[in-house]
Amino acid sequence: MAEVTLPKKLAAEFIGTAALVICGPGTAAATFVVAKSTGVAFSMAQLGIISFAFMMVIIAMVYTIGHISGCHINPAVTLALAAAKKAPWSDVPGYLVAQFLGGTAGAFAIWGILGQPGVDAGLGVLSYTPGNTGHAFFAELIGTFLLVLVVFGTATDSRATPGWYGLAIPSVVFAVITVVGPVTGAALNPARYIGPMIARASLGGGKGLLWEQVPTYFIATFAAGLLAAAVYAFLGAVKPAPVAHHAGAERVSVPS
């Protein structure tokens, strides 16, 4: 089978990340649009629907572009895979650019679908309560760590049960969002986080955006990916099998 070219991989990452933002943050924005018109208070039911939307779009993208680009669709995943030598460092700059552009394009697509009500609803922009930086950082760190750990354990290790990564990875995203969501919105992904902020600011909805929180989200998610790579390098390490030595074995000399 011919190897997929880098431009096609980057195009797949762009499309996959855009789809993630359209269907994930897009569902969050649509939920707030509906809530505003109906007066329904936001509850765990709405959070569950948003989490489910993330889960389903990730399943779809894994099986659509996984065989093309690996379906990272997350800069933290790409960096972690490269650090663990599971992906070439030469691909990292292109992957990150494609993912950040895809996340931004996906946020603009939410506006294209929902219009001004979508902008007013936030386009899926995330933030945490000012003064709660410590809990927010820890929430994003743990949530992203669990996501990347599952990526390593199911998608990069040949000993894993074949075929289940496409369900295991989205499932942990669903589970993590339900607990981290109330604290930070559960970014777990720098491209998913910054894309809606850029789009909302560009569309005139930038008032009140908490740009000072960007370092918290970025440092926590990138650090979590690297931490997960290191932890799985320890957990997944295999001790080499001992080499058998047989008495009387013929000694082979290599001519100099």
PDB file of C-alpha atoms in Angstrom:
ATOM      1  CA  MET A   1       0.000   0.000   0.000  1.00  0.00           C
ATOM      2  CA  ALA A   2       1.375   3.394  -0.972  1.00  0.00           C
ATOM      3  CA  GLU A   3       2.150   5.745   1.893  1.00  0.00           C
ATOM      4  CA  VAL A   4      -0.206   8.690   2.347  1.00  0.00           C
ATOM      5  CA  THR A   5       1.465  11.981   1.473  1.00  0.00           C
ATOM      6  CA  LEU A   6       1.920  14.653   4.135  1.00  0.00           C
ATOM      7  CA  PRO A   7      -0.414  17.167   2.419  1.00  0.00           C
ATOM      8  CA  LYS A   8      -3.227  14.595   2.531  1.00  0.00           C
ATOM      9  CA  LYS A   9      -2.518  13.910   6.198  1.00  0.00           C
ATOM     10  CA  LEU A  10      -2.662  17.612   6.972  1.00  0.00           C
ATOM     11  CA  ALA A  11      -5.898  18.009   5.026  1.00  0.00           C
ATOM     12  CA  ALA A  12      -7.379  15.120   7.010  1.00  0.00           C
ATOM     13  CA  GLU A  13      -6.308  16.710  10.316  1.00  0.00           C
ATOM     14  CA  PHE A  14      -7.812  20.038   9.247  1.00  0.00           C
ATOM     15  CA  ILE A  15     -11.134  18.426   8.334  1.00  0.00           C
ATOM     16  CA  GLY A  16     -11.186  16.181  11.397  1.00  0.00           C
ATOM     17  CA  THR A  17     -10.490  19.012  13.842  1.00  0.00           C
ATOM     18  CA  ALA A  18     -13.045  21.243  12.123  1.00  0.00           C
ATOM     19  CA  ALA A  19     -15.637  18.466  12.399  1.00  0.00           C
ATOM     20  CA  LEU A  20     -14.817  18.030  16.087  1.00  0.00           C
ATOM     21  CA  VAL A  21     -15.441  21.732  16.752  1.00  0.00           C
ATOM     22  CA  ILE A  22     -18.581  21.924  14.622  1.00  0.00           C
ATOM     23  CA  CYS A  23     -20.203  18.987  16.376  1.00  0.00           C
ATOM     24  CA  GLY A  24     -18.779  19.435  19.892  1.00  0.00           C
ATOM     25  CA  PRO A  25     -18.697  23.164  20.707  1.00  0.00           C
ATOM     26  CA  GLY A  26     -21.398  23.569  18.070  1.00  0.00           C
ATOM     27  CA  THR A  27     -23.717  21.376  20.115  1.00  0.00           C
ATOM     28  CA  ALA A  28     -22.868  23.440  23.208  1.00  0.00           C
ATOM     29  CA  ALA A  29     -23.739  26.675  21.373  1.00  0.00           C
ATOM     30  CA  ALA A  30     -26.954  25.170  19.988  1.00  0.00           C
ATOM     31  CA  THR A  31     -27.903  24.001  23.474  1.00  0.00           C
ATOM     32  CA  PHE A  32     -27.566  27.532  24.834  1.00  0.00           C
ATOM     33  CA  VAL A  33     -29.540  28.925  21.880  1.00  0.00           C
ATOM     34  CA  VAL A  34     -32.390  26.515  22.632  1.00  0.00           C
ATOM     35  CA  ALA A  35     -32.148  27.189  26.379  1.00  0.00           C
ATOM     36  CA  LYS A  36     -32.439  30.929  25.794  1.00  0.00           C
ATOM     37  CA  SER A  37     -35.577  30.541  23.715  1.00  0.00           C
ATOM     38  CA  THR A  38     -37.257  28.014  26.001  1.00  0.00           C
ATOM     39  CA  GLY A  39     -36.022  29.140  29.387  1.00  0.00           C
ATOM     40  CA  VAL A  40     -34.766  25.657  30.257  1.00  0.00           C
ATOM     41  CA  ALA A  41     -31.983  25.786  32.838  1.00  0.00           C
ATOM     42  CA  PHE A  42     -28.674  24.139  31.978  1.00  0.00           C
ATOM     43  CA  SER A  43     -28.279  20.855  33.817  1.00  0.00           C
ATOM     44  CA  MET A  44     -26.484  17.521  33.683  1.00  0.00           C
ATOM     45  CA  ALA A  45     -28.893  16.466  30.937  1.00  0.00           C
ATOM     46  CA  GLN A  46     -27.597  19.160  28.581  1.00  0.00           C
ATOM     47  CA  LEU A  47     -24.002  18.411  29.580  1.00  0.00           C
ATOM     48  CA  GLY A  48     -24.632  14.765  28.777  1.00  0.00           C
ATOM     49  CA  ILE A  49     -25.883  15.625  25.290  1.00  0.00           C
ATOM     50  CA  ILE A  50     -22.818  17.782  24.638  1.00  0.00           C
ATOM     51  CA  SER A  51     -20.528  14.996  25.880  1.00  0.00           C
ATOM     52  CA  PHE A  52     -22.348  12.510  23.652  1.00  0.00           C
ATOM     53  CA  ALA A  53     -21.919  14.778  20.626  1.00  0.00           C
ATOM     54  CA  PHE A  54     -18.162  14.878  21.237  1.00  0.00           C
ATOM     55  CA  MET A  55     -18.089  11.123  21.600  1.00  0.00           C
ATOM     56  CA  MET A  56     -19.980  10.449  18.379  1.00  0.00           C
ATOM     57  CA  VAL A  57     -17.998  12.853  16.197  1.00  0.00           C
ATOM     58  CA  ILE A  58     -14.716  11.391  17.454  1.00  0.00           C
ATOM     59  CA  ILE A  59     -15.928   7.867  16.646  1.00  0.00           C
ATOM     60  CA  ALA A  60     -16.880   9.039  13.171  1.00  0.00           C
ATOM     61  CA  MET A  61     -13.555  10.792  12.555  1.00  0.00           C
ATOM     62  CA  VAL A  62     -11.459   7.895  13.866  1.00  0.00           C
ATOM     63  CA  TYR A  63     -12.958   5.596  11.260  1.00  0.00           C
ATOM     64  CA  THR A  64     -12.996   8.266   8.529  1.00  0.00           C
ATOM     65  CA  ILE A  65      -9.457   9.665   8.713  1.00  0.00           C
ATOM     66  CA  GLY A  66      -7.669   7.383  11.172  1.00  0.00           C
ATOM     67  CA  HIS A  67      -6.121   5.375   8.326  1.00  0.00           C
ATOM     68  CA  ILE A  68      -5.023   8.596   6.619  1.00  0.00           C
ATOM     69  CA  SER A  69      -3.525  10.812   9.316  1.00  0.00           C
ATOM     70  CA  GLY A  70      -3.961   8.814  12.511  1.00  0.00           C
ATOM     71  CA  CYS A  71      -6.826  11.126  13.521  1.00  0.00           C
ATOM     72  CA  HIS A  72      -4.906  13.053  16.165  1.00  0.00           C
ATOM     73  CA  ILE A  73      -7.197  16.131  15.798  1.00  0.00           C
ATOM     74  CA  ASN A  74      -5.579  17.449  18.978  1.00  0.00           C
ATOM     75  CA  PRO A  75      -2.209  19.241  19.264  1.00  0.00           C
ATOM     76  CA  ALA A  76      -1.629  17.716  22.704  1.00  0.00           C
ATOM     77  CA  VAL A  77      -1.965  14.219  21.224  1.00  0.00           C
ATOM     78  CA  THR A  78       0.356  15.019  18.319  1.00  0.00           C
ATOM     79  CA  LEU A  79       3.067  16.410  20.594  1.00  0.00           C
ATOM     80  CA  ALA A  80       2.785  13.458  22.976  1.00  0.00           C
ATOM     81  CA  LEU A  81       3.054  10.921  20.147  1.00  0.00           C
ATOM     82  CA  ALA A  82       6.126  12.656  18.755  1.00  0.00           C
ATOM     83  CA  ALA A  83       7.741  12.811  22.201  1.00  0.00           C
ATOM     84  CA  ALA A  84       7.160   9.057  22.558  1.00  0.00           C
ATOM     85  CA  LYS A  85       8.599   8.431  19.070  1.00  0.00           C
ATOM     86  CA  LYS A  86       5.229   7.189  17.847  1.00  0.00           C
ATOM     87  CA  ALA A  87       5.069   9.958  15.217  1.00  0.00           C
ATOM     88  CA  PRO A  88       7.842  11.789  13.351  1.00  0.00           C
ATOM     89  CA  TRP A  89       8.845  15.201  14.685  1.00  0.00           C
ATOM     90  CA  SER A  90       8.980  16.438  11.095  1.00  0.00           C
ATOM     91  CA  ASP A  91       5.185  16.108  10.892  1.00  0.00           C
ATOM     92  CA  VAL A  92       4.505  18.037  14.109  1.00  0.00           C
ATOM     93  CA  PRO A  93       4.585  21.650  12.790  1.00  0.00           C
ATOM     94  CA  GLY A  94       2.259  20.836   9.908  1.00  0.00           C
ATOM     95  CA  TYR A  95      -0.112  18.828  12.096  1.00  0.00           C
ATOM     96  CA  LEU A  96      -0.346  21.603  14.675  1.00  0.00           C
ATOM     97  CA  VAL A  97      -1.003  24.276  12.047  1.00  0.00           C
ATOM     98  CA  ALA A  98      -3.669  22.104  10.389  1.00  0.00           C
ATOM     99  CA  GLN A  99      -5.357  21.398  13.730  1.00  0.00           C
ATOM    100  CA  PHE A 100      -5.407  25.016  14.894  1.00  0.00           C
ATOM    101  CA  LEU A 101      -6.690  26.181  11.509  1.00  0.00           C
ATOM    102  CA  GLY A 102      -9.280  23.397  11.530  1.00  0.00           C
ATOM    103  CA  GLY A 103     -10.451  24.347  15.010  1.00  0.00           C
ATOM    104  CA  THR A 104     -10.851  27.974  13.950  1.00  0.00           C
ATOM    105  CA  ALA A 105     -12.604  27.066  10.697  1.00  0.00           C
ATOM    106  CA  GLY A 106     -14.960  24.789  12.626  1.00  0.00           C
ATOM    107  CA  ALA A 107     -15.872  27.655  14.951  1.00  0.00           C
ATOM    108  CA  PHE A 108     -16.641  29.922  12.007  1.00  0.00           C
ATOM    109  CA  ALA A 109     -18.787  27.108  10.609  1.00  0.00           C
ATOM    110  CA  ILE A 110     -20.837  27.162  13.831  1.00  0.00           C
ATOM    111  CA  TRP A 111     -21.561  30.833  13.099  1.00  0.00           C
ATOM    112  CA  GLY A 112     -22.446  29.889   9.528  1.00  0.00           C
ATOM    113  CA  ILE A 113     -24.991  27.404  10.865  1.00  0.00           C
ATOM    114  CA  LEU A 114     -26.450  29.226  13.885  1.00  0.00           C
ATOM    115  CA  GLY A 115     -25.859  32.834  12.837  1.00  0.00           C
ATOM    116  CA  GLN A 116     -25.744  35.659  15.372  1.00  0.00           C
ATOM    117  CA  PRO A 117     -27.592  33.627  18.034  1.00  0.00           C
ATOM    118  CA  GLY A 118     -24.648  31.220  17.912  1.00  0.00           C
ATOM    119  CA  VAL A 119     -22.207  34.075  18.494  1.00  0.00           C
ATOM    120  CA  ASP A 120     -24.365  35.375  21.332  1.00  0.00           C
ATOM    121  CA  ALA A 121     -24.385  31.853  22.777  1.00  0.00           C
ATOM    122  CA  GLY A 122     -20.565  31.855  22.755  1.00  0.00           C
ATOM    123  CA  LEU A 123     -19.674  29.576  19.793  1.00  0.00           C
ATOM    124  CA  GLY A 124     -18.553  27.035  22.371  1.00  0.00           C
ATOM    125  CA  VAL A 125     -16.001  29.332  24.015  1.00  0.00           C
ATOM    126  CA  LEU A 126     -14.770  28.002  27.359  1.00  0.00           C
ATOM    127  CA  SER A 127     -13.706  29.693  30.572  1.00  0.00           C
ATOM    128  CA  TYR A 128     -13.469  29.012  34.258  1.00  0.00           C
ATOM    129  CA  THR A 129     -14.424  31.098  37.261  1.00  0.00           C
ATOM    130  CA  PRO A 130     -11.769  33.789  37.830  1.00  0.00           C
ATOM    131  CA  GLY A 131      -9.744  32.964  40.901  1.00  0.00           C
ATOM    132  CA  ASN A 132     -10.223  29.229  40.371  1.00  0.00           C
ATOM    133  CA  THR A 133      -7.052  28.753  38.313  1.00  0.00           C
ATOM    134  CA  GLY A 134      -5.618  25.961  40.450  1.00  0.00           C
ATOM    135  CA  HIS A 135      -8.688  23.732  40.161  1.00  0.00           C
ATOM    136  CA  ALA A 136      -9.061  24.597  36.476  1.00  0.00           C
ATOM    137  CA  PHE A 137      -5.454  23.673  35.720  1.00  0.00           C
ATOM    138  CA  PHE A 138      -5.760  20.398  37.618  1.00  0.00           C
ATOM    139  CA  ALA A 139      -9.056  19.553  35.909  1.00  0.00           C
ATOM    140  CA  GLU A 140      -7.622  20.087  32.415  1.00  0.00           C
ATOM    141  CA  LEU A 141      -4.411  18.276  33.350  1.00  0.00           C
ATOM    142  CA  ILE A 142      -6.177  15.178  34.654  1.00  0.00           C
ATOM    143  CA  GLY A 143      -8.804  15.144  31.914  1.00  0.00           C
ATOM    144  CA  THR A 144      -6.293  15.445  29.081  1.00  0.00           C
ATOM    145  CA  PHE A 145      -3.946  12.983  30.777  1.00  0.00           C
ATOM    146  CA  LEU A 146      -6.673  10.312  30.822  1.00  0.00           C
ATOM    147  CA  LEU A 147      -7.529  10.985  27.177  1.00  0.00           C
ATOM    148  CA  VAL A 148      -3.923  10.705  25.954  1.00  0.00           C
ATOM    149  CA  LEU A 149      -3.224   7.690  28.172  1.00  0.00           C
ATOM    150  CA  VAL A 150      -6.124   5.847  26.536  1.00  0.00           C
ATOM    151  CA  VAL A 151      -4.793   6.858  23.095  1.00  0.00           C
ATOM    152  CA  PHE A 152      -1.439   5.278  23.932  1.00  0.00           C
ATOM    153  CA  GLY A 153      -2.913   2.181  25.522  1.00  0.00           C
ATOM    154  CA  THR A 154      -5.400   1.369  22.784  1.00  0.00           C
ATOM    155  CA  ALA A 155      -4.112   2.879  19.538  1.00  0.00           C
ATOM    156  CA  THR A 156      -0.317   2.683  19.731  1.00  0.00           C
ATOM    157  CA  ASP A 157       0.327  -0.616  21.519  1.00  0.00           C
ATOM    158  CA  SER A 158       0.167  -3.747  19.365  1.00  0.00           C
ATOM    159  CA  ARG A 159      -0.765  -5.797  22.450  1.00  0.00           C
ATOM    160  CA  ALA A 160      -4.061  -3.948  22.866  1.00  0.00           C
ATOM    161  CA  THR A 161      -7.316  -5.633  21.900  1.00  0.00           C
ATOM    162  CA  PRO A 162      -7.581  -4.904  18.153  1.00  0.00           C
ATOM    163  CA  GLY A 163     -10.207  -2.520  16.851  1.00  0.00           C
ATOM    164  CA  TRP A 164     -11.486  -1.055  20.118  1.00  0.00           C
ATOM    165  CA  TYR A 165      -9.544   2.219  20.118  1.00  0.00           C
ATOM    166  CA  GLY A 166     -12.286   3.808  18.022  1.00  0.00           C
ATOM    167  CA  LEU A 167     -14.713   3.351  20.920  1.00  0.00           C
ATOM    168  CA  ALA A 168     -12.341   3.530  23.894  1.00  0.00           C
ATOM    169  CA  ILE A 169     -10.950   6.983  23.066  1.00  0.00           C
ATOM    170  CA  PRO A 170     -14.353   8.661  22.485  1.00  0.00           C
ATOM    171  CA  SER A 171     -15.709   6.924  25.593  1.00  0.00           C
ATOM    172  CA  VAL A 172     -13.081   8.447  27.868  1.00  0.00           C
ATOM    173  CA  VAL A 173     -13.788  11.849  26.309  1.00  0.00           C
ATOM    174  CA  PHE A 174     -17.478  11.428  27.190  1.00  0.00           C
ATOM    175  CA  ALA A 175     -16.639  10.388  30.747  1.00  0.00           C
ATOM    176  CA  VAL A 176     -14.107  13.162  31.309  1.00  0.00           C
ATOM    177  CA  ILE A 177     -16.377  15.942  29.998  1.00  0.00           C
ATOM    178  CA  THR A 178     -19.121  14.995  32.447  1.00  0.00           C
ATOM    179  CA  VAL A 179     -16.839  15.670  35.430  1.00  0.00           C
ATOM    180  CA  VAL A 180     -14.429  18.323  34.100  1.00  0.00           C
ATOM    181  CA  GLY A 181     -17.078  20.231  32.143  1.00  0.00           C
ATOM    182  CA  PRO A 182     -18.586  22.063  35.138  1.00  0.00           C
ATOM    183  CA  VAL A 183     -15.142  23.408  36.085  1.00  0.00           C
ATOM    184  CA  THR A 184     -13.499  24.427  32.781  1.00  0.00           C
ATOM    185  CA  GLY A 185     -15.845  23.283  30.023  1.00  0.00           C
ATOM    186  CA  ALA A 186     -13.387  20.416  29.395  1.00  0.00           C
ATOM    187  CA  ALA A 187     -11.238  21.656  26.539  1.00  0.00           C
ATOM    188  CA  LEU A 188      -8.799  18.691  26.598  1.00  0.00           C
ATOM    189  CA  ASN A 189      -7.553  20.081  23.293  1.00  0.00           C
ATOM    190  CA  PRO A 190      -5.764  23.402  22.582  1.00  0.00           C
ATOM    191  CA  ALA A 191      -7.240  23.665  19.059  1.00  0.00           C
ATOM    192  CA  ARG A 192     -10.793  23.057  20.286  1.00  0.00           C
ATOM    193  CA  TYR A 193     -10.205  25.700  22.961  1.00  0.00           C
ATOM    194  CA  ILE A 194      -8.662  28.547  20.955  1.00  0.00           C
ATOM    195  CA  GLY A 195     -10.628  28.153  17.699  1.00  0.00           C
ATOM    196  CA  PRO A 196     -13.967  29.380  19.093  1.00  0.00           C
ATOM    197  CA  MET A 197     -12.244  32.266  20.879  1.00  0.00           C
ATOM    198  CA  ILE A 198     -10.610  33.490  17.672  1.00  0.00           C
ATOM    199  CA  ALA A 199     -13.838  33.143  15.688  1.00  0.00           C
ATOM    200  CA  ARG A 200     -15.979  34.850  18.328  1.00  0.00           C
ATOM    201  CA  ALA A 201     -13.554  37.778  18.626  1.00  0.00           C
ATOM    202  CA  SER A 202     -13.442  38.123  14.827  1.00  0.00           C
ATOM    203  CA  LEU A 203     -17.237  38.160  14.623  1.00  0.00           C
ATOM    204  CA  GLY A 204     -17.631  41.001  17.105  1.00  0.00           C
ATOM    205  CA  GLY A 205     -18.340  38.886  20.157  1.00  0.00           C
ATOM    206  CA  GLY A 206     -14.992  39.415  21.812  1.00  0.00           C
ATOM    207  CA  LYS A 207     -16.240  41.454  24.747  1.00  0.00           C
ATOM    208  CA  GLY A 208     -15.675  39.525  27.935  1.00  0.00           C
ATOM    209  CA  LEU A 209     -13.333  36.910  26.446  1.00  0.00           C
ATOM    210  CA  LEU A 210     -10.851  35.858  29.119  1.00  0.00           C
ATOM    211  CA  TRP A 211      -7.632  35.771  27.097  1.00  0.00           C
ATOM    212  CA  GLU A 212      -5.612  35.704  30.319  1.00  0.00           C
ATOM    213  CA  GLN A 213      -6.856  32.124  30.824  1.00  0.00           C
ATOM    214  CA  VAL A 214      -5.237  30.864  27.609  1.00  0.00           C
ATOM    215  CA  PRO A 215      -1.932  29.879  29.307  1.00  0.00           C
ATOM    216  CA  THR A 216      -3.798  27.760  31.863  1.00  0.00           C
ATOM    217  CA  TYR A 217      -5.587  25.743  29.179  1.00  0.00           C
ATOM    218  CA  PHE A 218      -2.555  25.456  26.904  1.00  0.00           C
ATOM    219  CA  ILE A 219       0.013  24.552  29.559  1.00  0.00           C
ATOM    220  CA  ALA A 220      -2.301  22.059  31.255  1.00  0.00           C
ATOM    221  CA  THR A 221      -3.269  20.206  28.071  1.00  0.00           C
ATOM    222  CA  PHE A 222       0.201  20.079  26.517  1.00  0.00           C
ATOM    223  CA  ALA A 223       1.815  19.082  29.833  1.00  0.00           C
ATOM    224  CA  ALA A 224      -0.825  16.377  30.340  1.00  0.00           C
ATOM    225  CA  GLY A 225      -0.056  14.868  26.946  1.00  0.00           C
ATOM    226  CA  LEU A 226       3.666  14.678  27.699  1.00  0.00           C
ATOM    227  CA  LEU A 227       2.955  13.274  31.170  1.00  0.00           C
ATOM    228  CA  ALA A 228       0.711  10.567  29.696  1.00  0.00           C
ATOM    229  CA  ALA A 229       3.417   9.655  27.176  1.00  0.00           C
ATOM    230  CA  ALA A 230       5.944   9.261  29.988  1.00  0.00           C
ATOM    231  CA  VAL A 231       3.581   7.244  32.183  1.00  0.00           C
ATOM    232  CA  TYR A 232       2.656   4.858  29.378  1.00  0.00           C
ATOM    233  CA  ALA A 233       6.325   4.448  28.473  1.00  0.00           C
ATOM    234  CA  PHE A 234       6.704   3.083  32.010  1.00  0.00           C
ATOM    235  CA  LEU A 235       3.471   1.066  32.123  1.00  0.00           C
ATOM    236  CA  GLY A 236       3.845  -0.413  28.666  1.00  0.00           C
ATOM    237  CA  ALA A 237       7.541  -1.222  28.831  1.00  0.00           C
ATOM    238  CA  VAL A 238       8.309  -4.838  28.016  1.00  0.00           C
ATOM    239  CA  LYS A 239      11.275  -6.610  29.564  1.00  0.00           C
ATOM    240  CA  PRO A 240      13.407  -8.197  26.818  1.00  0.00           C
ATOM    241  CA  ALA A 241      13.290 -11.977  26.763  1.00  0.00           C
ATOM    242  CA  PRO A 242      16.533 -13.573  27.943  1.00  0.00           C
ATOM    243  CA  VAL A 243      18.809 -14.914  25.214  1.00  0.00           C
ATOM    244  CA  ALA A 244      19.295 -18.659  25.506  1.00  0.00           C
ATOM    245  CA  HIS A 245      22.903 -19.903  25.536  1.00  0.00           C
ATOM    246  CA  HIS A 246      23.473 -23.542  24.663  1.00  0.00           C
ATOM    247  CA  ALA A 247      26.526 -25.402  25.871  1.00  0.00           C
ATOM    248  CA  GLY A 248      28.746 -26.475  23.021  1.00  0.00           C
ATOM    249  CA  ALA A 249      27.151 -24.055  20.604  1.00  0.00           C
ATOM    250  CA  GLU A 250      29.338 -23.357  17.641  1.00  0.00           C
ATOM    251  CA  ARG A 251      31.123 -20.051  17.912  1.00  0.00           C
ATOM    252  CA  VAL A 252      30.838 -17.880  14.835  1.00  0.00           C
ATOM    253  CA  SER A 253      33.758 -15.576  14.115  1.00  0.00           C
ATOM    254  CA  VAL A 254      33.305 -12.460  12.041  1.00  0.00           C
ATOM    255  CA  PRO A 255      36.244 -11.837   9.729  1.00  0.00           C
ATOM    256  CA  SER A 256      37.929  -8.506  10.293  1.00  0.00           C
TER     257      SER A 256
END
